[in-house]
Each structure stands twice: as structure tokens, then as C-alpha cells.
XYZ file of C-alpha atoms in Angstrom:
568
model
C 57.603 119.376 85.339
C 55.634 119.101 88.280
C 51.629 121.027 88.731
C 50.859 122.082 91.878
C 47.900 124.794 92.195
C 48.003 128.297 93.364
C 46.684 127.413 96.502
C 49.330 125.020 97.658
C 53.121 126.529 99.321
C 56.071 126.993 97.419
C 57.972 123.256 98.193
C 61.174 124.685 100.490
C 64.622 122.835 98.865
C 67.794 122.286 99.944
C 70.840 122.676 97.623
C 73.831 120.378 97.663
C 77.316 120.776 95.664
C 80.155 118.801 95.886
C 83.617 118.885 93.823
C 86.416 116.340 94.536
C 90.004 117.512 94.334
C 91.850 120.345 95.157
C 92.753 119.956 91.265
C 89.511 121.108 90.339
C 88.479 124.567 90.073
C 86.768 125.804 93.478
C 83.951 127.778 91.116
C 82.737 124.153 90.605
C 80.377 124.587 93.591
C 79.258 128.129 92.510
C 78.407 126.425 89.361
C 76.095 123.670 90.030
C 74.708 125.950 92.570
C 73.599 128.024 89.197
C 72.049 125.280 87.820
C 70.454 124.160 90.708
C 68.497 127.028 91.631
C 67.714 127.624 87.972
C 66.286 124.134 88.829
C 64.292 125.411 91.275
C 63.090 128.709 89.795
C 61.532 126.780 86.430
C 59.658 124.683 89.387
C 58.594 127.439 91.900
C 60.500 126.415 94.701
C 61.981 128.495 97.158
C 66.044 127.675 98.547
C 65.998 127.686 102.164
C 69.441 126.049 102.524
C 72.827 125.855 100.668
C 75.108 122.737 101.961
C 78.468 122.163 99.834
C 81.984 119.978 100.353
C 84.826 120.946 98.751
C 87.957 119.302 97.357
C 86.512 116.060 99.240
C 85.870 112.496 97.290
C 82.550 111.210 96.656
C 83.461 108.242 98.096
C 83.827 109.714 101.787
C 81.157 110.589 104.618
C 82.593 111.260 107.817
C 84.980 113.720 106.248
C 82.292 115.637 104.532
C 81.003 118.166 107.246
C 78.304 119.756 105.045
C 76.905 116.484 103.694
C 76.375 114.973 107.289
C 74.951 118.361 108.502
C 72.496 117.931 105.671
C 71.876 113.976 106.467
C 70.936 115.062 110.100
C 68.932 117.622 109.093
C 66.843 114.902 107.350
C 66.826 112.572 110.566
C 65.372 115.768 112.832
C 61.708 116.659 113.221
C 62.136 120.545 113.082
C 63.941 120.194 109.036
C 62.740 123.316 107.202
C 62.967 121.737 103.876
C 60.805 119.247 101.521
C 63.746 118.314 98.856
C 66.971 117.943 98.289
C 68.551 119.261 95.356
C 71.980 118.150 93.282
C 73.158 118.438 90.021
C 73.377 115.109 89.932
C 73.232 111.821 92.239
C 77.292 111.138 91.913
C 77.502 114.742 93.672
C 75.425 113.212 96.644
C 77.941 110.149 96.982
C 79.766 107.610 95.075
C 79.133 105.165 97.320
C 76.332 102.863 96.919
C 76.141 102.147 100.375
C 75.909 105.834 101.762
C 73.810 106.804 98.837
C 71.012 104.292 99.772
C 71.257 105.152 103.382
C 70.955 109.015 102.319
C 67.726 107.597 100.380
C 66.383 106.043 103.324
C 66.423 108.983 105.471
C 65.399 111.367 102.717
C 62.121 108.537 102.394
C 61.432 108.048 105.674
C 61.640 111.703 106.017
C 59.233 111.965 103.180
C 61.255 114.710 101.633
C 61.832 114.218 97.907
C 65.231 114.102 95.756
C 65.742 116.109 92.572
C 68.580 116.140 90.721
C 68.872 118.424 87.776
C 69.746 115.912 84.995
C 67.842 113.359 85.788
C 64.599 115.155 87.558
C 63.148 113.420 90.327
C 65.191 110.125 92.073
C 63.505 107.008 92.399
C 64.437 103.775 93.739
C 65.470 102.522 90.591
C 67.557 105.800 89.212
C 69.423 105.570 92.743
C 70.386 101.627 92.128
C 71.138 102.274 88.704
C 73.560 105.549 89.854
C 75.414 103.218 92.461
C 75.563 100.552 89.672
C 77.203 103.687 87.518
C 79.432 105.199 90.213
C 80.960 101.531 91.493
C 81.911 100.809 87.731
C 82.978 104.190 87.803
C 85.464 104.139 91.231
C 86.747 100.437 89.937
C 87.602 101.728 86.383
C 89.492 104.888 87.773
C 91.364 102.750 90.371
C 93.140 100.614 87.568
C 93.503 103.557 85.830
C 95.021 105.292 87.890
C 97.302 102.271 89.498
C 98.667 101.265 85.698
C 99.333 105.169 84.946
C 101.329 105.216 88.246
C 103.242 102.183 87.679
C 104.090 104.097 84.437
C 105.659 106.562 85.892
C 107.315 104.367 88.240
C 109.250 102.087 85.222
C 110.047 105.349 83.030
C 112.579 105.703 86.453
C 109.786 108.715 87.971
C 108.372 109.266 90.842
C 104.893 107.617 91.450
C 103.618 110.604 93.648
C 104.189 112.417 96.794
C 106.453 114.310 98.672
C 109.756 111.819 99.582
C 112.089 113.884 102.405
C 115.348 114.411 101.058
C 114.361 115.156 97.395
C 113.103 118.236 95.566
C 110.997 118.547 92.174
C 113.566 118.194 89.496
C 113.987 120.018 86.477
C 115.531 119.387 82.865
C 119.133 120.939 81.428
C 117.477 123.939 81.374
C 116.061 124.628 85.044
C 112.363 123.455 83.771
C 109.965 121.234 86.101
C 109.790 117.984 84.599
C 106.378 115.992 85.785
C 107.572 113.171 88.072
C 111.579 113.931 88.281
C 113.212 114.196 91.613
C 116.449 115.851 92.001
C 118.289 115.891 95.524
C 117.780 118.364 98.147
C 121.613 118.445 99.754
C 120.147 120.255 102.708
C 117.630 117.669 103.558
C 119.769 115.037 101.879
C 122.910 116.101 104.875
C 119.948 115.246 107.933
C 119.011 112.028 106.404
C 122.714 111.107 106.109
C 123.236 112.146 109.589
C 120.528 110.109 110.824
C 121.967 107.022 109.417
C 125.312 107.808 110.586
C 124.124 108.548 114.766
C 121.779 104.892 114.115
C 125.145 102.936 112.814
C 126.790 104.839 116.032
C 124.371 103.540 118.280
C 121.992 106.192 119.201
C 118.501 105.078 119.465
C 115.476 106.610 117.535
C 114.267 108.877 120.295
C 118.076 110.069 120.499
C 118.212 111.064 117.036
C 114.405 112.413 116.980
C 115.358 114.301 120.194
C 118.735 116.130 118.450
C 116.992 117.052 115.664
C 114.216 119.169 117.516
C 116.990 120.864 119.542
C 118.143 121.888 116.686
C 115.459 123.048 114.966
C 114.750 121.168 111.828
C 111.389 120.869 110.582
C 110.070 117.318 110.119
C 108.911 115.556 106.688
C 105.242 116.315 107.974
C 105.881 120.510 107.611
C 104.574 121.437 104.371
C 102.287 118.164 103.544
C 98.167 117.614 104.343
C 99.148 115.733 107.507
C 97.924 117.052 110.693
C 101.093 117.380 112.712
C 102.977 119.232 115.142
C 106.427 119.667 113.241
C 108.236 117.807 115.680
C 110.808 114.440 114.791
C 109.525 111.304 116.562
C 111.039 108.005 116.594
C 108.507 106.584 114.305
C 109.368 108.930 111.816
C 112.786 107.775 111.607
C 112.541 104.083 112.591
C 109.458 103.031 111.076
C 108.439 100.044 110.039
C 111.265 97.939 108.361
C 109.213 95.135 106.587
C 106.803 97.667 105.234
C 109.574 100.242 103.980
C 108.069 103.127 106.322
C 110.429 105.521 107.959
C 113.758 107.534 107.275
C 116.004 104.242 107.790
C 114.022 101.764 105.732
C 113.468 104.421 102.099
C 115.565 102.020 100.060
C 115.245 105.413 97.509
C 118.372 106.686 99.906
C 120.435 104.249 98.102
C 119.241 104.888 94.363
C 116.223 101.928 94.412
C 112.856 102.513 93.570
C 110.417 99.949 95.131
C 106.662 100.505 94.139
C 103.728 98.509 95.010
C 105.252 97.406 98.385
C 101.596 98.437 100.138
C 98.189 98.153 99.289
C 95.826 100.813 100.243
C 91.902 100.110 101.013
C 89.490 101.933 102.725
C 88.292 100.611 105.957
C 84.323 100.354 105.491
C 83.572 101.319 109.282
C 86.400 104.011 109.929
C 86.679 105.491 105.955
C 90.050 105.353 106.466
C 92.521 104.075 104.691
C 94.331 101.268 105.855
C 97.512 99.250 104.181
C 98.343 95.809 103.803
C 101.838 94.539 102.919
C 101.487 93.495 99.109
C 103.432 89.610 98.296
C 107.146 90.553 97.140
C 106.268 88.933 93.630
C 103.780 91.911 92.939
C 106.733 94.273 93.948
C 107.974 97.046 91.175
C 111.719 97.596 91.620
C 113.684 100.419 89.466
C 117.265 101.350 90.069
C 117.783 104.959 90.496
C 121.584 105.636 91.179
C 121.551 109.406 90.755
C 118.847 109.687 93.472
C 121.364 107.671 95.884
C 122.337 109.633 98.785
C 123.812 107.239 100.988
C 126.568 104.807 100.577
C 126.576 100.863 100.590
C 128.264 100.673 103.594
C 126.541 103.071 106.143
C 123.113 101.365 104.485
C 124.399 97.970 105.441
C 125.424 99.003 108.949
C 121.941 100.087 109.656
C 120.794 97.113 108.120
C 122.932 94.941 110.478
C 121.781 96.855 113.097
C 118.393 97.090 113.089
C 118.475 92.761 111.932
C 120.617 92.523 115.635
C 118.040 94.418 117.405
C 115.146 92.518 116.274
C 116.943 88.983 116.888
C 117.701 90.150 120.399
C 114.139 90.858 121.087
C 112.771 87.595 119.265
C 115.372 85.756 121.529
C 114.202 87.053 124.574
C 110.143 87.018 123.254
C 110.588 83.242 122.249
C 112.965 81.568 124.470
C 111.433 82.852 127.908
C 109.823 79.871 129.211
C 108.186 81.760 132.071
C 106.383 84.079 130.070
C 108.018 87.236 130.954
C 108.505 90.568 129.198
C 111.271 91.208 127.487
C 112.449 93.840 130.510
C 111.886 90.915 132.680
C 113.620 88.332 130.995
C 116.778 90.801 130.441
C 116.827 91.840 133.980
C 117.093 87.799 135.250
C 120.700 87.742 133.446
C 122.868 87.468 137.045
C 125.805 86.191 135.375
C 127.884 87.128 132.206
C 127.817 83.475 130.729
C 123.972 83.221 130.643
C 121.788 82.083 127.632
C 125.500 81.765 126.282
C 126.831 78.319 126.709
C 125.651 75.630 123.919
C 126.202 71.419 123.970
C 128.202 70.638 121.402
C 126.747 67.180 121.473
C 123.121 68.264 120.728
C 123.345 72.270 120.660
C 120.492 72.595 123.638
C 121.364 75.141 125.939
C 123.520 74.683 128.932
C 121.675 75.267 132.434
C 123.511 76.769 135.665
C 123.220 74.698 138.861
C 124.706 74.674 142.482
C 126.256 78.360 143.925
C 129.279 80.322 144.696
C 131.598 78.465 143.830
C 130.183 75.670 143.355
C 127.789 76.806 140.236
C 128.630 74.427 137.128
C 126.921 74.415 133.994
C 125.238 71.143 132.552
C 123.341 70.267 128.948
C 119.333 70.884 129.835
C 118.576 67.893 127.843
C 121.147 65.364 128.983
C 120.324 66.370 132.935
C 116.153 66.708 132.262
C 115.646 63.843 129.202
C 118.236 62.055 129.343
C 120.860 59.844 127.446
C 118.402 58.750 124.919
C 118.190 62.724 124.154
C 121.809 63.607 124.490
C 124.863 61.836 126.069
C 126.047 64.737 128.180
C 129.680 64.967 129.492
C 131.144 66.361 132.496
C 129.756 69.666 134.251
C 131.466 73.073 133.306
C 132.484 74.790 135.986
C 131.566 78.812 136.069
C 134.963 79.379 137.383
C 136.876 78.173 134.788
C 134.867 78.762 132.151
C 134.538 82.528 132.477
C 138.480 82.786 133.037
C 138.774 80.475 129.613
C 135.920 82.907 127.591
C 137.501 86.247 128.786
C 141.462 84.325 127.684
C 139.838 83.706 124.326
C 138.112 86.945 124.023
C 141.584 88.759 124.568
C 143.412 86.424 122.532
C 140.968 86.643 119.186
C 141.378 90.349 119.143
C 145.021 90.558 119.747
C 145.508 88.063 116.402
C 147.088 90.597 113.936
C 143.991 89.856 111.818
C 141.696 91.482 114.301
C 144.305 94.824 114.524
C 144.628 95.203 110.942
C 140.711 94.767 110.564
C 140.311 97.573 113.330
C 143.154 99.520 111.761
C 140.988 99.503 108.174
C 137.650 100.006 109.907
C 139.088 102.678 111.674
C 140.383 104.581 109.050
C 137.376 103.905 107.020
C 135.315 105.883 109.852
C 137.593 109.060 109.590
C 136.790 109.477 106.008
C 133.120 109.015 107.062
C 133.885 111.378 110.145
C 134.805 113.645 106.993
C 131.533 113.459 104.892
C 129.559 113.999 108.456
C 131.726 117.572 108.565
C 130.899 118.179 105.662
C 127.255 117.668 105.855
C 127.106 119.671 109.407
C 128.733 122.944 107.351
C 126.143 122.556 105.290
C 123.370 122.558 107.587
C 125.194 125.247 109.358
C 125.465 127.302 106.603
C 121.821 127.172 105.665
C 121.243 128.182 109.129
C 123.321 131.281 108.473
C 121.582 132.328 105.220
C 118.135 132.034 106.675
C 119.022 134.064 109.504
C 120.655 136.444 107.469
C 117.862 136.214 105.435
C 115.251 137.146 108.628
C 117.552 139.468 110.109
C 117.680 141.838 106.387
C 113.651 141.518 106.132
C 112.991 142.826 110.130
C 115.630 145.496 109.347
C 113.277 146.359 106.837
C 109.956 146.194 108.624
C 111.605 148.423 111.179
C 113.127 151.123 108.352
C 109.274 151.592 107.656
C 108.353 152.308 110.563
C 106.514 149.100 111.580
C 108.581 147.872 114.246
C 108.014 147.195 118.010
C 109.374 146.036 120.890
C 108.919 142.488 119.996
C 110.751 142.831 116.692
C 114.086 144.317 118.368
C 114.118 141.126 120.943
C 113.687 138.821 117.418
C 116.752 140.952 115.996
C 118.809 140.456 119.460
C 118.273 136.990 119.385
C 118.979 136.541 115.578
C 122.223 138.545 116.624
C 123.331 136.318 118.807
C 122.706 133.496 117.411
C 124.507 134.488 114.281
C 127.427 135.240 116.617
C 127.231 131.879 118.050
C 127.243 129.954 114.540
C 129.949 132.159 113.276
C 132.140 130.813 116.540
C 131.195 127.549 115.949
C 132.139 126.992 112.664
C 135.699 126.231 112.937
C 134.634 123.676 115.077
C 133.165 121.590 112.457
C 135.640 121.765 109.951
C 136.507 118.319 108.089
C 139.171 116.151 109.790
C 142.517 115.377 108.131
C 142.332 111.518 107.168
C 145.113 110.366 108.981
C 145.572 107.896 111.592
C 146.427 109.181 114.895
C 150.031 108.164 116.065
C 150.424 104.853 118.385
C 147.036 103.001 116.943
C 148.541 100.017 118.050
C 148.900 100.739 121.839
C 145.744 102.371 122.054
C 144.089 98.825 120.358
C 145.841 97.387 122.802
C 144.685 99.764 125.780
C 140.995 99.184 124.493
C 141.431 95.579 124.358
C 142.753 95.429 128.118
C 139.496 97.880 128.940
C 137.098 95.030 127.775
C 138.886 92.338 129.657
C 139.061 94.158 132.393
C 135.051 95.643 132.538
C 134.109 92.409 131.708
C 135.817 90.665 134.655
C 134.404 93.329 137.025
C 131.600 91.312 139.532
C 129.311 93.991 139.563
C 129.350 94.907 135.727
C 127.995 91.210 135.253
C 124.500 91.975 134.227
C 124.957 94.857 131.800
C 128.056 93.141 130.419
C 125.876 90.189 129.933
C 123.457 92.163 128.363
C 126.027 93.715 125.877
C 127.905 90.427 125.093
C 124.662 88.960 124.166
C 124.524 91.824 121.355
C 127.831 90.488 120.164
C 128.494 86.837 120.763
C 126.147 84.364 119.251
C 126.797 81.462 121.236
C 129.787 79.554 122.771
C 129.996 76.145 122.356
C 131.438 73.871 124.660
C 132.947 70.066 123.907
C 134.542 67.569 125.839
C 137.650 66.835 124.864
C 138.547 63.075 125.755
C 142.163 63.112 125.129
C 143.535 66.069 126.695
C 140.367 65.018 129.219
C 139.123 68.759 129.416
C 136.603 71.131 128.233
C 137.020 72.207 125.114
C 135.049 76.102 124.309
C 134.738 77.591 120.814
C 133.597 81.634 120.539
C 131.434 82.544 117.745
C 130.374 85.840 117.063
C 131.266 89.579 116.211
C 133.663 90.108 119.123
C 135.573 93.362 117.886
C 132.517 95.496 118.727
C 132.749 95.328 122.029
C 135.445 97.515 121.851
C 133.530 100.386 121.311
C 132.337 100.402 124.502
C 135.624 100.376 126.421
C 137.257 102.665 124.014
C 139.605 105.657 125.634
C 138.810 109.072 125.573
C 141.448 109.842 122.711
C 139.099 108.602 120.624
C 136.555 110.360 121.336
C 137.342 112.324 118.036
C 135.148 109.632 116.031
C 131.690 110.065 118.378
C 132.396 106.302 119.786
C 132.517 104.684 116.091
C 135.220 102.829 116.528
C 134.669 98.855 116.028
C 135.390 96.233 113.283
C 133.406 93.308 112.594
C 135.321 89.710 112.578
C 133.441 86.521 113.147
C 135.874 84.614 115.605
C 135.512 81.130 116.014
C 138.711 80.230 117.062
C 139.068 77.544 119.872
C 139.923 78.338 123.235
């Protein structure tokens, strides 16, 4: 205990408490506050200041408001205190690093720490404490990471909220630590989602129908600071990393833990991940959790790998450097970036106009025949002719009907499941108006209504009356196919041709038969002395985007997937 004579003043101190978790009990603080100024009172000194974090780790700084209001208080001249007083140094910080800096300005600012299990700090208690806490932090970690991949291979999950799934519960309607169950409210938007991204509608589409319709994001209800609203990250993500609505492989009933690696960045104190080596990846199958099929999974899949090759395309094969927009916006005719050598496979350069413009092998006209033999020029105006024959011809081979026919049919008993899903959502609607509408009723039978609440009860009126209209609307489709399939392929097939064809279409179509052709490679045929053009790609999508409006039952979702490589 420290002496000081009657003649000296009372030493002013400043108390500091700190808990970590929300887990912990919030009286923590209260308490060490006891002890501290018990502290205090055995050693005459009188508390000037009280600075506390709570439900904050030991291991941050910026995030602790009270503990950098204290550490400035020690860097300014006009500080109305001579120590600083914890329970104990781990309360302070964790972190070696911040720890010693505290110590630096508490010494330069000659003001004394005291901690009350230890007494006063010295240079070598503080080492020996950041010694203590690092064990301490590295110890917990693996702790914590092997408990977690516990849960993770007894098929539970390893923590956090995941949209689309509840807390489940046992035979008997009891929480059971770690289960999931489904949430068919949430599970019908994510279902949705994948459905309009298979359809073609980009993120921002889907985000953007989702806020119209009022549906409150993954981020209502967790720590994140957020405004409620969908936006296209939230839904597109980041594919390689797992992140996002259309990349939770958990949607189809597998578990994949350990995917990211979480460290704190040591100038930000925020955490920041790193993709983790596949080999170090935990993978559990979880079939009841699935949610969405196989096939709509895939689609995306196929979708989002089609989007990225288009952009690496563009990003690696523009030898002048442009942007992506750029690059696209050069396409001037439909055949462009299309046409392969079949001697060498280089691409096939455009030269000469009007009529005139033929297409060559870029190596056999710029390195020559030690590179690649070449044969006779293509001219544009036969080739495009010969493509648009071939394009016709591929999807008029029964084959490519009775494909279409399946596909087709397949998407009305999708078209079903999306009804269903969209009565759902409509019904929930319902019951939480209803649900509003009964508890103003009541605020207004007691006498506490106002102006205000009869608008809300107009409005919940009508907007009951509008879902109630609108439900027949939604009702599930009869699985049948519509009569005269057959003409109508055939009326769809004769669109394409016929948009395709059309001069001033010749950009965008070039744009969308770069989607859906992967090259076309052309051969010279000695013997019958002409060129000689084989197609290979997905050609059957491309009807979606000339199909008629009796279609328009399906939302545009009408396509099959063939890989044609007949010759032409």
C-alpha cells in the first residue's frame, strides 16, 4: 500500500471497465467498478472519472469509444487525473500492441496504472500481461475454430443467421443448439430469385422487384448497419468466395465450412477474409435443408459461368486495350469475333467493304505460311446467308423440337412451383395485414387513435382489397402443353432468322449470338472446291428472344439447350 503524508492531495483516478460479449452479463461493469473504487478508498484516492466499453472485445480500439476518450485524455495537458484504474490489465486491452502504446502515453503523461489484482503496473507486469493475453487470444481461436467445425460435421450449423432458414427444433417443438429448419416464407423469395436469374433478369432487376414489393433484406434483424433495402450484391455476390443469395450452396442441401479465413486488418481493426485452399474445405451434405432443385441450381450456374466467359473474352482478347463497353460496342457486323481457321483455329479477320468485305485467317495473312497455310477468302455475303441456313436448319431437326418440347414442358411445372411460392408470399402479406389492421382497431377502441392511424387503416384497407383481387391471378397453371407447339416452334424459329437477317439489328444480334454460339469454324473443302462452315454452340436459346407473345404465359423461359455442330 502506498504512504503519502497528510500534507500531500488525495491522487485523482480514473476508473476503467470493460466486458466483452453481449453474452456476458451487463452488471459486469458495475462490478469491477465495485472493486475498483474499493481500490481506491483502502488508498485514499478520490474518482474523478468513470470510462467503460461494453459488449466490445479486448482485442479492439477504434471501436471502443470510452477507451479512446480515456487514451486522449492522457495525451491532453488539461487531464484531471493522476491514475488509471482497472481490475485488471486484460480489461485495458488484449492486445499487446495497444496495451504498450496505452503505457506509453500513461508514462509520458506521468500518470500511474493500478490495477486491482496486481497493484501498481510496471514495465515488466505489462510485457508479461501481453505475453498472457496473446497466448490467451491464440488458445481461444483454435478453440473456438475446432468447436465450430464440430458443429459443422455433426450436420449443424457453425453460426449465424443464413436467409431462408429458421432455428429448428426437435419432435417436440424444442430449440435444438445449431439445427436449422426451413423458413417457406423466406425459402419462396430465394426460390424466386433463382428462378427471375435463370430467366434472365439481372441482379439490380431482381434487387429492384423485391423492394417494390416490400420484403425486408437478410440485413433486417442482424448487427449490420444497413438500410433494409435488396442490392445486387446481396444477391449476386461473389461466386468463388460463396457470398450472396445465388452462390449459398446450403440452397441445395450442402454444407461448405472453412471456405474463408477471417483476420483482422492491423491498421483498419477490421476484419478482412481471404479465400482458404479447397483442400482445407469442410463439406457436409444436408438434403433436408435443400430448397432448390438440381436443375434451376445448374441453370444459374450456367449462367453466371456464360457471363463471366463473355467478359474474360472481351477483357483478354481486346488488343487495343479497351473497356469491355468499348470493345462490345466495335461489333458492326453479326459474324464478328465468330469465324475460326480450321487449319490453325486463329481467328478470322474482316477486310475490304460493302460488298466486297471477305474474311481471311489473321495468321496466314500477318505470319504467314510457315504459321498457317491459309485457303481462300470467305466472303461476308455468303457466309452470313450459309450461318443463318444452318442456324434454321439445326433447330428445325426433330431433335431440336422434341428437346424444346421437353424443356418446355419442364418450365410449366416450374411455372407451377413459382405460383405456388407467390400464394405464399401473398398470403403472408394478408395475415400481417390482417394482423396490423386487428391491433390499430384496437388502439383506436381505447381511445388512442388519431388522424394518422385512420389513413394507416385506409391504406391497409385497400391494400387488402387489392391482394384479395389479385389472388386468382396467381393461381398454379394446369401442366399441359398449349395446342399447336409445333407451329408456334416453328413461328419462333422463323422470328430468329428473320431478326437476325435484319441490317440494323446487326450489332445487338451480334452481341446476343456471341452469348450463344461459341465459335464457327470454317474449312476449305477441296473437292466440292468450297467453304465448308461448322456451328458450335447452344443455338436453341436464341429463341427466347424472338419468342411470340402466346408465350408470354412462361415470363420469356422458353429455350432448350442443344450443342449443334452439325455442318453447314
Amino acid at each position: 500500500m502506498t504512504t503519502r503524508s497528510s500534507s500531500e492531495a488525495p491522487r485523482r483516478v480514473a476508473l476503467y471497465a470493460r466486458y466483452s460479449t453481449d453474452m456476458q452479463s451487463p452488471m459486469s461493469v458495475e462490478d469491477q467498478f465495485r472493486l475498483a473504487e474499493r481500490y481506491a478508498a483502502r488508498e485514499g484516492w478520490i474518482i474523478v472519472d468513470r470510462f467503460s466499453d461494453r459488449a466490445i472485445s479486448g482485442t479492439a480500439s477504434h471501436d471502443r469509444a470510452d477507451f479512446l476518450r480515456l487514451s486522449e485524455a492522457l495525451s491532453s495537458q488539461t487531464r484531471g487525473f493522476d491514475v488509471v484504474l482497472a481490475e485488471s490489465l486484460d480489461r485495458i486491452s488484449r492486445d499487446p500492441e495497444h496495451l504498450a502504446r496505452f503505457n506509453k502515453l500513461a508514462t509520458h503523461a506521468k500518470v500511474d496504472i493500478h490495477t486491482v489484482d496486481r497493484g501498481k503496473a510496471d514495465t515488466m507486469s505489462i510485457h508479461m500481461s501481453s505475453l498472457l493475453s496473446s497466448m490467451f487470444l491464440e488458445k481461444l481461436s483454435a478453440n473456438v475454430h475446432r468447436g465450430i467445425e464440430g458443429q459443422v460435421l455433426r450436420g449443424l450449423n457453425g453460426g449465424g443467421r443464413i436467409y431462408g432458414y429458421k432455428p429448428g427444433t426437435d419432435d417436440r417443438g424444442a430449440p435444438v443448439k445449431g439445427a436449422l429448419d426451413i423458413d417457406e416464407i423466406e425459402a419462396a423469395i430465394v426460390r424466386g430469385i433463382f428462378r427471375d436469374y435463370a430467366a434472365g433478369m439481372s441482379p439490380i432487376a431482381i434487387a429492384s422487384r423485391l423492394n417494390d414489393e416490400g420484403f425486408p433484406s437478410p440485413s433486417v434483424g442482424s448487427k449490420r448497419k444497413s438500410s433494409g433495402h435488396w442490392k445486387q450484391n446481396t444477391i449476386n455476390g461473389n461466386r468463388e468466395r460463396g457470398t450472396g443469395i445465388l452462390n449459398n450452396d446450403l440452397y441445395v442441401g450442402r454444407r461448405i465450412w472453412n471456405r474463408l479465413c477471417y483476420r483482422k486488418d492491423p491498421l483498419t481493426e477490421k476484419k478482412r477474409s481471404t479465400l482458404n485452399p479447397e483442400s482445407a474445405w469442410q463439406v457436409v451434405e444436408v438434403p433436408e435443408l435443400r430448397m432448390v432443385d438440381q436443375d434451376l441450381w445448374d441453370e444459374v450456374k450456367a449462367r453466371q459461368a456464360s457471363q463471366t466467359k463473355r467478359r474474360t473474352k472481351v477483357e483478354t482478347t481486346d488488343r487495343n486495350k479497351l473497356s469491355s463497353g468499348q470493345a462490345l460496342r466495335r461489333r458492326k457486323y453479326l459474324l464478328s469475333g465468330l469465324l475460326h481457321c480450321g487449319l490453325c483455329g486463329s481467328s478470322m479477320t474482316v477486310a475490304g467493304a460493302g460488298k466486297y468485305k471477305t474474311y481471311y485467317c489473321a495468321s496466314a495473312k500477318e505470319k504467314g505460311p510457315s504459321v498457317c497455310a491459309g485457303f481462300r477468302g470467305l466472303r461476308d455475303s455468303i457466309a452470313l446467308p450459309l450461318v443463318l441456313s444452318g442456324l434454321r436448319e439445326d433447330l428445325m431437326k426433330p431433335e431440336a423440337y422434341e428437346t424444346f418440347r421437353n424443356r418446355f414442358h419442364k418450365r410449366l411445372r416450374d411455372s407451377q412451383g413459382a405460383a405456388e411460392d407467390k400464394l405464399r408470399l401473398h398470403d403472408a402479406r394478408v395475415m400481417e395485414l390482417e394482423t396490423g389492421r386487428r391491433n390499430l382497431i384496437i388502439l383506436a377502441k381505447q381511445g388512442l387513435g388519431s388522424q394518422s392511424l385512420v389513413e394507416e387503416l385506409n391504406q391497409m384497407d385497400a391494400d387488402l382489397a387489392r391482394l384479395a383481387a389479385s389472388r386468382g391471378e396467381i393461381a398454379p397453371p394446369d401442366v399441359e402443353l398449349p395446342e399447336g407447339l409445333p407451329e408456334l416452334y416453328r413461328e419462333m424459329v422463323g422470328n430468329l432468322a428473320a431478326t437476325l437477317s435484319e441490317e440494323a439489328m446487326a450489332g445487338r444480334a451480334a452481341d446476343e449470338l456471341h452469348e450463344l454460339v461459341d465459335r464457327i469454324v470454317v474449312d476449305w473443302d477441296a473437292e466440292a472446291n468450297a467453304h465448308r462452315l461448322t456451328i458450335e454452340g447452344n443455338l436453341l436459346e436464341m429463341l427466347r428472344k424472338s419468342a411470340p407473345s402466346k408465350l408470354d404465359a412462361v415470363s420469356g423461359a422458353i429455350f432448350a439447350e442443344v450443342g449443334c455442330g452439325s455442318r453447314i
